[in-house]
GROMACS .gro file of C-alpha atoms in nm:
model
  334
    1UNK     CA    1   6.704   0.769   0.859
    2UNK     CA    2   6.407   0.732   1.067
    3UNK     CA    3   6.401   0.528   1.345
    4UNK     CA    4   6.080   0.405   1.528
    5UNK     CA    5   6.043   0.428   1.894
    6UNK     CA    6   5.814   0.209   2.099
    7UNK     CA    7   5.813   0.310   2.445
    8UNK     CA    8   5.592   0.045   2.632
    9UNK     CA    9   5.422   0.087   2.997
   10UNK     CA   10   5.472  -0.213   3.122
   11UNK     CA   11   5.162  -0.163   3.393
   12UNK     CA   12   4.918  -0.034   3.129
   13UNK     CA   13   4.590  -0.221   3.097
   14UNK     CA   14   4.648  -0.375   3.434
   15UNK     CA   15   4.952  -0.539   3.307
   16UNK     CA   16   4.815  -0.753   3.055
   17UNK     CA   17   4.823  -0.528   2.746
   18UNK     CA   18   5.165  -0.424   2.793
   19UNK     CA   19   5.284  -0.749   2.850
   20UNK     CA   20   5.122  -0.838   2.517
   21UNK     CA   21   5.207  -0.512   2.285
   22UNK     CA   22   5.597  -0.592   2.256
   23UNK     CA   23   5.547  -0.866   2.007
   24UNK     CA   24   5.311  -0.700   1.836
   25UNK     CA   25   5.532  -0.461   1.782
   26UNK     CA   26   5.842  -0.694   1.665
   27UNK     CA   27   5.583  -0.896   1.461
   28UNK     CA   28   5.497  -0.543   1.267
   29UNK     CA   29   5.808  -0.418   1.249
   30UNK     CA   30   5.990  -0.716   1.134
   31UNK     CA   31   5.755  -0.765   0.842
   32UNK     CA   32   5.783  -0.390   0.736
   33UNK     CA   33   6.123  -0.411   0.811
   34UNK     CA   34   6.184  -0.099   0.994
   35UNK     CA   35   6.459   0.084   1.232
   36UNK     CA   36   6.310   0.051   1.591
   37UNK     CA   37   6.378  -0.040   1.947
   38UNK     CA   38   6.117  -0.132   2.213
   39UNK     CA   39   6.198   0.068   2.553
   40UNK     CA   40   6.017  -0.033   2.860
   41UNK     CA   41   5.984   0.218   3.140
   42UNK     CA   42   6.060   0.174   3.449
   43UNK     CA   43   5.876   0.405   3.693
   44UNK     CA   44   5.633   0.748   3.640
   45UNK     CA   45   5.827   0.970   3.453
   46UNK     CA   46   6.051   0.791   3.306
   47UNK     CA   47   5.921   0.810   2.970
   48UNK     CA   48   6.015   1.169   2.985
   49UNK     CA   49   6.324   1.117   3.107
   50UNK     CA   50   6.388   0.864   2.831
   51UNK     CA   51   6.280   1.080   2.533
   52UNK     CA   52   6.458   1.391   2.661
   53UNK     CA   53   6.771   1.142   2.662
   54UNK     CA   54   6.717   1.006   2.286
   55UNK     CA   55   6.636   1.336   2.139
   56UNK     CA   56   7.004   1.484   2.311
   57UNK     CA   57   7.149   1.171   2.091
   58UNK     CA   58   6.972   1.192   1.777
   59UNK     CA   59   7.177   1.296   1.463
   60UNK     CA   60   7.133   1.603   1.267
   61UNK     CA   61   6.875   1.486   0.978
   62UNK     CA   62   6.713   1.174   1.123
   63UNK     CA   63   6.336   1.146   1.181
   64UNK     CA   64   6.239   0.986   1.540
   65UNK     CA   65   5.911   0.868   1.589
   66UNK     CA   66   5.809   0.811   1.935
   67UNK     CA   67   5.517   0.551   1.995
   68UNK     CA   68   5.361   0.601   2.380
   69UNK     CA   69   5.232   0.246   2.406
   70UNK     CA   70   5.028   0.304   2.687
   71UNK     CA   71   4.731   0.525   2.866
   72UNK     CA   72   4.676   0.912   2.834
   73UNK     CA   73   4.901   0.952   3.103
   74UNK     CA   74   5.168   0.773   2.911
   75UNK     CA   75   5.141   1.006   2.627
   76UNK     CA   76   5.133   1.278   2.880
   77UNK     CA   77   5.499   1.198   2.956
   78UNK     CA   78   5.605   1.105   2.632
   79UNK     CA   79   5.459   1.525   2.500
   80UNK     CA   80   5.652   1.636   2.768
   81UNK     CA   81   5.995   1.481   2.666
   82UNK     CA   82   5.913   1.699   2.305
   83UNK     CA   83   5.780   2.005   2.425
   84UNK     CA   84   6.023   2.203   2.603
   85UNK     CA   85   5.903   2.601   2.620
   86UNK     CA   86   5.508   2.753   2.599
   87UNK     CA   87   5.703   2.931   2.289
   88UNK     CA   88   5.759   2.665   2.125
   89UNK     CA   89   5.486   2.719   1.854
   90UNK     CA   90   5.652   2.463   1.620
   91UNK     CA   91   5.705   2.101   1.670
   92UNK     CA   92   6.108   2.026   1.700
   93UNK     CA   93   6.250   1.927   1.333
   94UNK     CA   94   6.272   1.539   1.261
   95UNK     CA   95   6.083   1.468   1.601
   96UNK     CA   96   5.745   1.300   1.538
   97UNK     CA   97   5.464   1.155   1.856
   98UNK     CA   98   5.194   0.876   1.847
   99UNK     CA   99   5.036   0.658   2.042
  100UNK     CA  100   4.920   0.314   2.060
  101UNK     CA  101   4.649   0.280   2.375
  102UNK     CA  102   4.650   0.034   2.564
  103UNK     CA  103   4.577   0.192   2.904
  104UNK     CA  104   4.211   0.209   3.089
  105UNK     CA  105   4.115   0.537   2.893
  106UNK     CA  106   4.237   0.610   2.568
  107UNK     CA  107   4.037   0.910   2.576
  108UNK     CA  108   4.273   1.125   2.316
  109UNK     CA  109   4.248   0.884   2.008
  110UNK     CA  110   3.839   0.918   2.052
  111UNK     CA  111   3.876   1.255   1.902
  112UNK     CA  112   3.980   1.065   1.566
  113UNK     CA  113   3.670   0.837   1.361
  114UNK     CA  114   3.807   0.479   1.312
  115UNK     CA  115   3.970   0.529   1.662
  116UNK     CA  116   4.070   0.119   1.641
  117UNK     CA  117   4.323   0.192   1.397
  118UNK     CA  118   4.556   0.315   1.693
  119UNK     CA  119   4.613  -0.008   1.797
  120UNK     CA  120   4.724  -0.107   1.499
  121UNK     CA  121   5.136  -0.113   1.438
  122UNK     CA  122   5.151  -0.143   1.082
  123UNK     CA  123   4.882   0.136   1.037
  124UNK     CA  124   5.100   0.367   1.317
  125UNK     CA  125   5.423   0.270   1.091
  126UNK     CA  126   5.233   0.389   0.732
  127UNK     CA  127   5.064   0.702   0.886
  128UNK     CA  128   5.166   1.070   0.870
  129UNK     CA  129   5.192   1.315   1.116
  130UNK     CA  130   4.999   1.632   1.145
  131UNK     CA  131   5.081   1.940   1.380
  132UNK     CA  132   4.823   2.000   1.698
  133UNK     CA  133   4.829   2.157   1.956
  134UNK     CA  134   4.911   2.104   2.310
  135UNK     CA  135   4.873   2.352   2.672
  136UNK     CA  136   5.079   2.417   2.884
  137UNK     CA  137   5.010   2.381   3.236
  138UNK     CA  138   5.181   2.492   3.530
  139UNK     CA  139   5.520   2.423   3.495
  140UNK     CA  140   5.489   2.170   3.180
  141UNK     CA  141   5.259   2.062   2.931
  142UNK     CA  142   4.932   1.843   2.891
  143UNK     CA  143   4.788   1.680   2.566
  144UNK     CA  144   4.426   1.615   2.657
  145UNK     CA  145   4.237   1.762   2.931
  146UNK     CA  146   4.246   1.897   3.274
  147UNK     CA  147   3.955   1.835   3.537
  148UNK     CA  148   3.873   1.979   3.853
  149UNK     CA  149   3.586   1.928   4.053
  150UNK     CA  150   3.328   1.631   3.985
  151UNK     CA  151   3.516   1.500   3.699
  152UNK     CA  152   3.835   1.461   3.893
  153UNK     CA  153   3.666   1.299   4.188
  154UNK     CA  154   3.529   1.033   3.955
  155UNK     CA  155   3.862   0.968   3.790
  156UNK     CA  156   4.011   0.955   4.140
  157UNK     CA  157   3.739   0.680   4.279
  158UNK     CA  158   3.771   0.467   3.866
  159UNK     CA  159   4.136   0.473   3.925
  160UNK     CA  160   4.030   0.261   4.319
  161UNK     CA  161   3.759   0.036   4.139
  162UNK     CA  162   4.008  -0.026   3.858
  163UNK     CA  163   4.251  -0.196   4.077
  164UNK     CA  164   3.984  -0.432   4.174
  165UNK     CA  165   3.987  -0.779   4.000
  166UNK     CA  166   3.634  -0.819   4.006
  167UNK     CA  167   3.577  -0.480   3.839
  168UNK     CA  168   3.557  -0.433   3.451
  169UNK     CA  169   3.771  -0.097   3.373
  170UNK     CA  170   3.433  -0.005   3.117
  171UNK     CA  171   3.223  -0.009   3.401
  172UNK     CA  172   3.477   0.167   3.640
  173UNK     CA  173   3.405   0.478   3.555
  174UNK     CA  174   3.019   0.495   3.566
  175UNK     CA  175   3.019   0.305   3.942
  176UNK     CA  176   3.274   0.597   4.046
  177UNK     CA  177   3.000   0.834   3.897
  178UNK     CA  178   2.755   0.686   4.069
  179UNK     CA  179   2.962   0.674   4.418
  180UNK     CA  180   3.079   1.094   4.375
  181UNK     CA  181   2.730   1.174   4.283
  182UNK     CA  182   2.593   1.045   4.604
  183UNK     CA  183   2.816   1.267   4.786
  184UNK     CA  184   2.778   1.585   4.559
  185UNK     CA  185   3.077   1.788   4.660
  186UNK     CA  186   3.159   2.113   4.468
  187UNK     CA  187   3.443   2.317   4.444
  188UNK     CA  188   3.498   2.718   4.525
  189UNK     CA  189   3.761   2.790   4.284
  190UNK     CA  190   3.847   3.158   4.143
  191UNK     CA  191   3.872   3.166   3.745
  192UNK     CA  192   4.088   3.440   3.600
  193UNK     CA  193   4.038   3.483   3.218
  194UNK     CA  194   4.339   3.643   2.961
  195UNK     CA  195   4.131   3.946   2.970
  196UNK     CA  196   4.160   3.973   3.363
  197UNK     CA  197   3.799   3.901   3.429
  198UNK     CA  198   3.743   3.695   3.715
  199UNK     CA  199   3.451   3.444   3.861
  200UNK     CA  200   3.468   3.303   4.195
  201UNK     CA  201   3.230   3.051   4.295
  202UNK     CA  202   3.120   2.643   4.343
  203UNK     CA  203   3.148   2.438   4.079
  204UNK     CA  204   3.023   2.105   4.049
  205UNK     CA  205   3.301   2.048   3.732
  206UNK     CA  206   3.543   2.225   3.551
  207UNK     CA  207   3.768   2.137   3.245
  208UNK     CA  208   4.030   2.317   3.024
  209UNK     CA  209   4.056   2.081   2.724
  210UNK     CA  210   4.284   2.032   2.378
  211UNK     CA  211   4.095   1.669   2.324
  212UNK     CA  212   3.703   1.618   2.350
  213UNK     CA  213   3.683   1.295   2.570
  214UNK     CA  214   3.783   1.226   2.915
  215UNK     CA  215   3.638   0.911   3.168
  216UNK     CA  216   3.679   0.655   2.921
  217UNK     CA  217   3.438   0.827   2.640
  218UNK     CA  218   3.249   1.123   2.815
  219UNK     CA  219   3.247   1.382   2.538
  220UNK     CA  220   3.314   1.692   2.788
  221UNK     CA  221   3.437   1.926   2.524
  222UNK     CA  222   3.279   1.866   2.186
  223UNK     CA  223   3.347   2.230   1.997
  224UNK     CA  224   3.728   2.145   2.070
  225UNK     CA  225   3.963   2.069   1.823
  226UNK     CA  226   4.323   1.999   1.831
  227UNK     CA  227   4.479   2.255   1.601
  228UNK     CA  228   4.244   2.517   1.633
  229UNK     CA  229   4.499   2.738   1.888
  230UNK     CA  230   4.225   2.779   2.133
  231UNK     CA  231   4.192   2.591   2.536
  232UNK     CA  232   3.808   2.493   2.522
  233UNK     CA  233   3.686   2.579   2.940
  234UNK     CA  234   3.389   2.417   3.067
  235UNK     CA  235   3.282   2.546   3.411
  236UNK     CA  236   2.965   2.412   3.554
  237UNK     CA  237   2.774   2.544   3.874
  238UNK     CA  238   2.673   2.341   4.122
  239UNK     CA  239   2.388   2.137   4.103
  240UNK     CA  240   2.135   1.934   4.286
  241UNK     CA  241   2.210   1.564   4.255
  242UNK     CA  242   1.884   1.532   4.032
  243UNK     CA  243   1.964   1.782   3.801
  244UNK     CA  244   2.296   1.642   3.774
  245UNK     CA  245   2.169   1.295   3.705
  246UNK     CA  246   1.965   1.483   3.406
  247UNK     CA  247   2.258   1.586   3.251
  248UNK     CA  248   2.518   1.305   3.270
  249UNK     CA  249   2.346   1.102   2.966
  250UNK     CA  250   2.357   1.418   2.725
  251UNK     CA  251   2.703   1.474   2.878
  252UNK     CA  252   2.866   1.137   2.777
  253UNK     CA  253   2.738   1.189   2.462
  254UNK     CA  254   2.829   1.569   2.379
  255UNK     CA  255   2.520   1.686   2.355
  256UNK     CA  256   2.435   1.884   2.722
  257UNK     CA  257   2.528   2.242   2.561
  258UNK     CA  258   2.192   2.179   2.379
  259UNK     CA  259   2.014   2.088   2.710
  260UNK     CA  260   1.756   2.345   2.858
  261UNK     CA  261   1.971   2.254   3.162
  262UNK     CA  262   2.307   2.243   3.029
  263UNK     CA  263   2.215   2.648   2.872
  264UNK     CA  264   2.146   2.760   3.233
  265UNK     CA  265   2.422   2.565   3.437
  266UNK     CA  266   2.755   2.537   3.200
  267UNK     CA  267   2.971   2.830   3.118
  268UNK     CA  268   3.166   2.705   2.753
  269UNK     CA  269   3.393   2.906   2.594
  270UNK     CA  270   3.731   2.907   2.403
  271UNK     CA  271   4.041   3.110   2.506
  272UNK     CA  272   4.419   3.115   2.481
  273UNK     CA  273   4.471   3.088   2.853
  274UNK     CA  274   4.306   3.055   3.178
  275UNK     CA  275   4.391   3.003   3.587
  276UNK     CA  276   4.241   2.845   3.858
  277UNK     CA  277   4.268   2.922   4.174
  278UNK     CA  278   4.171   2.712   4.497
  279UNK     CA  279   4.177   2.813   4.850
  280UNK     CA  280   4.324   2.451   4.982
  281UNK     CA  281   4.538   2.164   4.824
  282UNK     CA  282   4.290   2.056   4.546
  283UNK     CA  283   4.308   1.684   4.324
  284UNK     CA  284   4.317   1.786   4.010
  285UNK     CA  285   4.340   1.522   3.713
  286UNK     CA  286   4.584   1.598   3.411
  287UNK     CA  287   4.533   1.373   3.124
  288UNK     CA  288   4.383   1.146   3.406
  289UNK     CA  289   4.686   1.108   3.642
  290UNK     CA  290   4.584   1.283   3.976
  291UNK     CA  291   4.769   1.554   4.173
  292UNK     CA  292   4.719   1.786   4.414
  293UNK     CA  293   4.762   2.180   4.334
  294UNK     CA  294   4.698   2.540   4.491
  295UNK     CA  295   4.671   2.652   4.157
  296UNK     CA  296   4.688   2.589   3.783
  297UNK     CA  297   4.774   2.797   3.502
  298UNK     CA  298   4.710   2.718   3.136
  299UNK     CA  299   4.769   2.852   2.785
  300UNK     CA  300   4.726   2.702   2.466
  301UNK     CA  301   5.079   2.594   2.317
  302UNK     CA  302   4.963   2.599   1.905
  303UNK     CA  303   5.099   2.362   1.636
  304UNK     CA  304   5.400   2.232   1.871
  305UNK     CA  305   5.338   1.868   1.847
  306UNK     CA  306   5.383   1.665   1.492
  307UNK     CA  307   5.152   1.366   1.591
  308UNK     CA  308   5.102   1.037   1.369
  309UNK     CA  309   4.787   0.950   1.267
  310UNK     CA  310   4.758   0.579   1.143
  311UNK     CA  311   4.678   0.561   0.798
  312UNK     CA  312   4.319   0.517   0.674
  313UNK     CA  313   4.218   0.691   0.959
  314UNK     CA  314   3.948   1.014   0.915
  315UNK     CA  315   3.957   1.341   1.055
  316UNK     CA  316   3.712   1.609   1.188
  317UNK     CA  317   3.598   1.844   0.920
  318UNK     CA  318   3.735   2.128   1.067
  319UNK     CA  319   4.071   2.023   1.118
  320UNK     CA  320   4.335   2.192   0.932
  321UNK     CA  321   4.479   1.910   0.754
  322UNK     CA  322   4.858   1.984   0.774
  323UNK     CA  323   5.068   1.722   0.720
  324UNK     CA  324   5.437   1.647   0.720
  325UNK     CA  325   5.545   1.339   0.555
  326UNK     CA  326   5.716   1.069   0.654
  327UNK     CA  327   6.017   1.159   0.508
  328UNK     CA  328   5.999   1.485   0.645
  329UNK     CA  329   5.835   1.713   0.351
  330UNK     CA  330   5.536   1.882   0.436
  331UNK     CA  331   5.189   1.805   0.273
  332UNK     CA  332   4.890   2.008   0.270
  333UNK     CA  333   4.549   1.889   0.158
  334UNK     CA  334   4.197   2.050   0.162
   0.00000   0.00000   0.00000
């Protein structure tokens, strides 16, 4: 049997889309005439708590699908309810992930072309999964991308302007740019490689990243893929405000790595695992919820997640298209 599992933030979008995205979902579900139940949670981290709970229930031989209706953060939580050990290098039998965004970001469905088709239930309900990868981080595991530094800061100041009525959440994030890069802080944070090289100094921005996106569309990371079995690191050195003004068009589009600027300043590079260290109680943004940390430790947890990708929906070139079917019986296509 497979049974679909919606579980709805009820706070995402400001409130209004996940008031909205329950019928939706009994509208789709009705029609296709599915197994599913709508959950609602409650408080942060209860969407892990909640998936942890169903999967300790489920019967030997079902399929659950879990739908995180909500932000990156959401999907953050729901990733972490099916990913239990940096081992786990296969996703759990019968256990499949999606999400439908409806939070202030959606950064992780931007790596995917036709990125609309998300937010559509009867697409989600049709598509089939396909393993990628997640990272571990710390004491648990991340989906997207982690950002220290400039980056963070700006995510940190959106997340203030979002709450504002007044304040459209697509212009959010390039006012909060605007605000950090008036104040031009770096960061001195030590970097510690697999090899056991390290690089201590002040960044203006660093990022360990699975997805390409972050800020609502800035295309951070754009060699990463999310099957490939590799973190893509970003470390840029401080700046001058002007020189970081140059670079933040060709950043939110992907192409500062090609800059004369972006050559000399960023440090890209692929790896299995990386740390950062910081000498005080640094925000840090993972998948875009803020915390503070003395340190964070990564590695690259490969082909653990069986995610759903809506059908009609394209992929990279250079993904490894593996898919399992909905029934459970793997597919692979060139």
């Amino acid at each position: 049997m497979i049974k679909h599992i919606f579980i709805v933030n009820p706070v995402a979008g400001k409130g209004v889309e996940g008031k909205r995205i329950s019928d939706i979902i009994k509208d789709a579900c009705d029609v296709s005439r599915v197994n599913y139940e709508i959950y609602r949670t409650t408080c942060k981290g209860d969407a892990t708590v909640y998936v942890k709970k169903r999967l300790a229930e489920k019967p030997l031989g079902d399929i659950y699908r879990f739908y995180a209706c909500g932000g990156d953060g959401t999907f953050n939580e729901v990733i972490n309810g099916v990913v239990h050990d940096p081992r786990q290098y296969s996703p759990l039998p019968g256990v499949q992930v999606g999400v439908i965004p409806i939070g202030t970001g959606n950064d992780f469905v931007r790596n995917f072309a036709q990125k609309e088709f998300f937010s559509d239930v009867t697409k989600q309900l049709l598509g089939d999964p396909m393993n990628i990868d997640c990272y571990s981080f710390n004491d648990r595991f991340g989906i997207n991308m982690f950002n220290v530094g400039f980056d963070c800061d700006v995510v940190c100041k959106a997340a203030e302007l979002k709450k504002k009525s007044f304040m459209p959440k697509a212009l959010a994030y390039m006012v909060g740019v605007a605000i950090v890069l008036i104040r031009n802080r770096g960061s001195v944070i030590k970097v510690v490689r697999s090899d056991g090289s390290e690089l201590a100094r002040e960044f203006e921005l660093c990022a360990v990243a699975n997805g390409g996106f972050c800020g609502g569309g800035f295309h951070s990371a754009p060699k990463s893929r999310q099957n490939d079995g590799l973190l893509d690191i970003s470390l840029i050195s401080k700046v001058s405000r002007l020189q970081f003004l140059s670079l933040v068009g060709p950043y939110k589009k992907g192409t500062h790595l090609n800059t004369r600027l972006g050559r000399r300043v960023v440090n890209y590079f692929q790896d299995k695992s990386i740390a950062f260290y910081f000498d005080r109680d640094t925000a840090v943004s993972v998948d875009g919820e803020i915390e503070l940390v003395r340190k964070a430790e990564f590695s690259i947890v490969p082909n653990s997640v069986s995610f759903i990708v809506p059908v009609g929906v394209e992929y990279p070139l250079n993904f490894r298209r593996r898919f399992i079917r909905r029934d459970g019986k793997r597919r692979d296509t060139n």
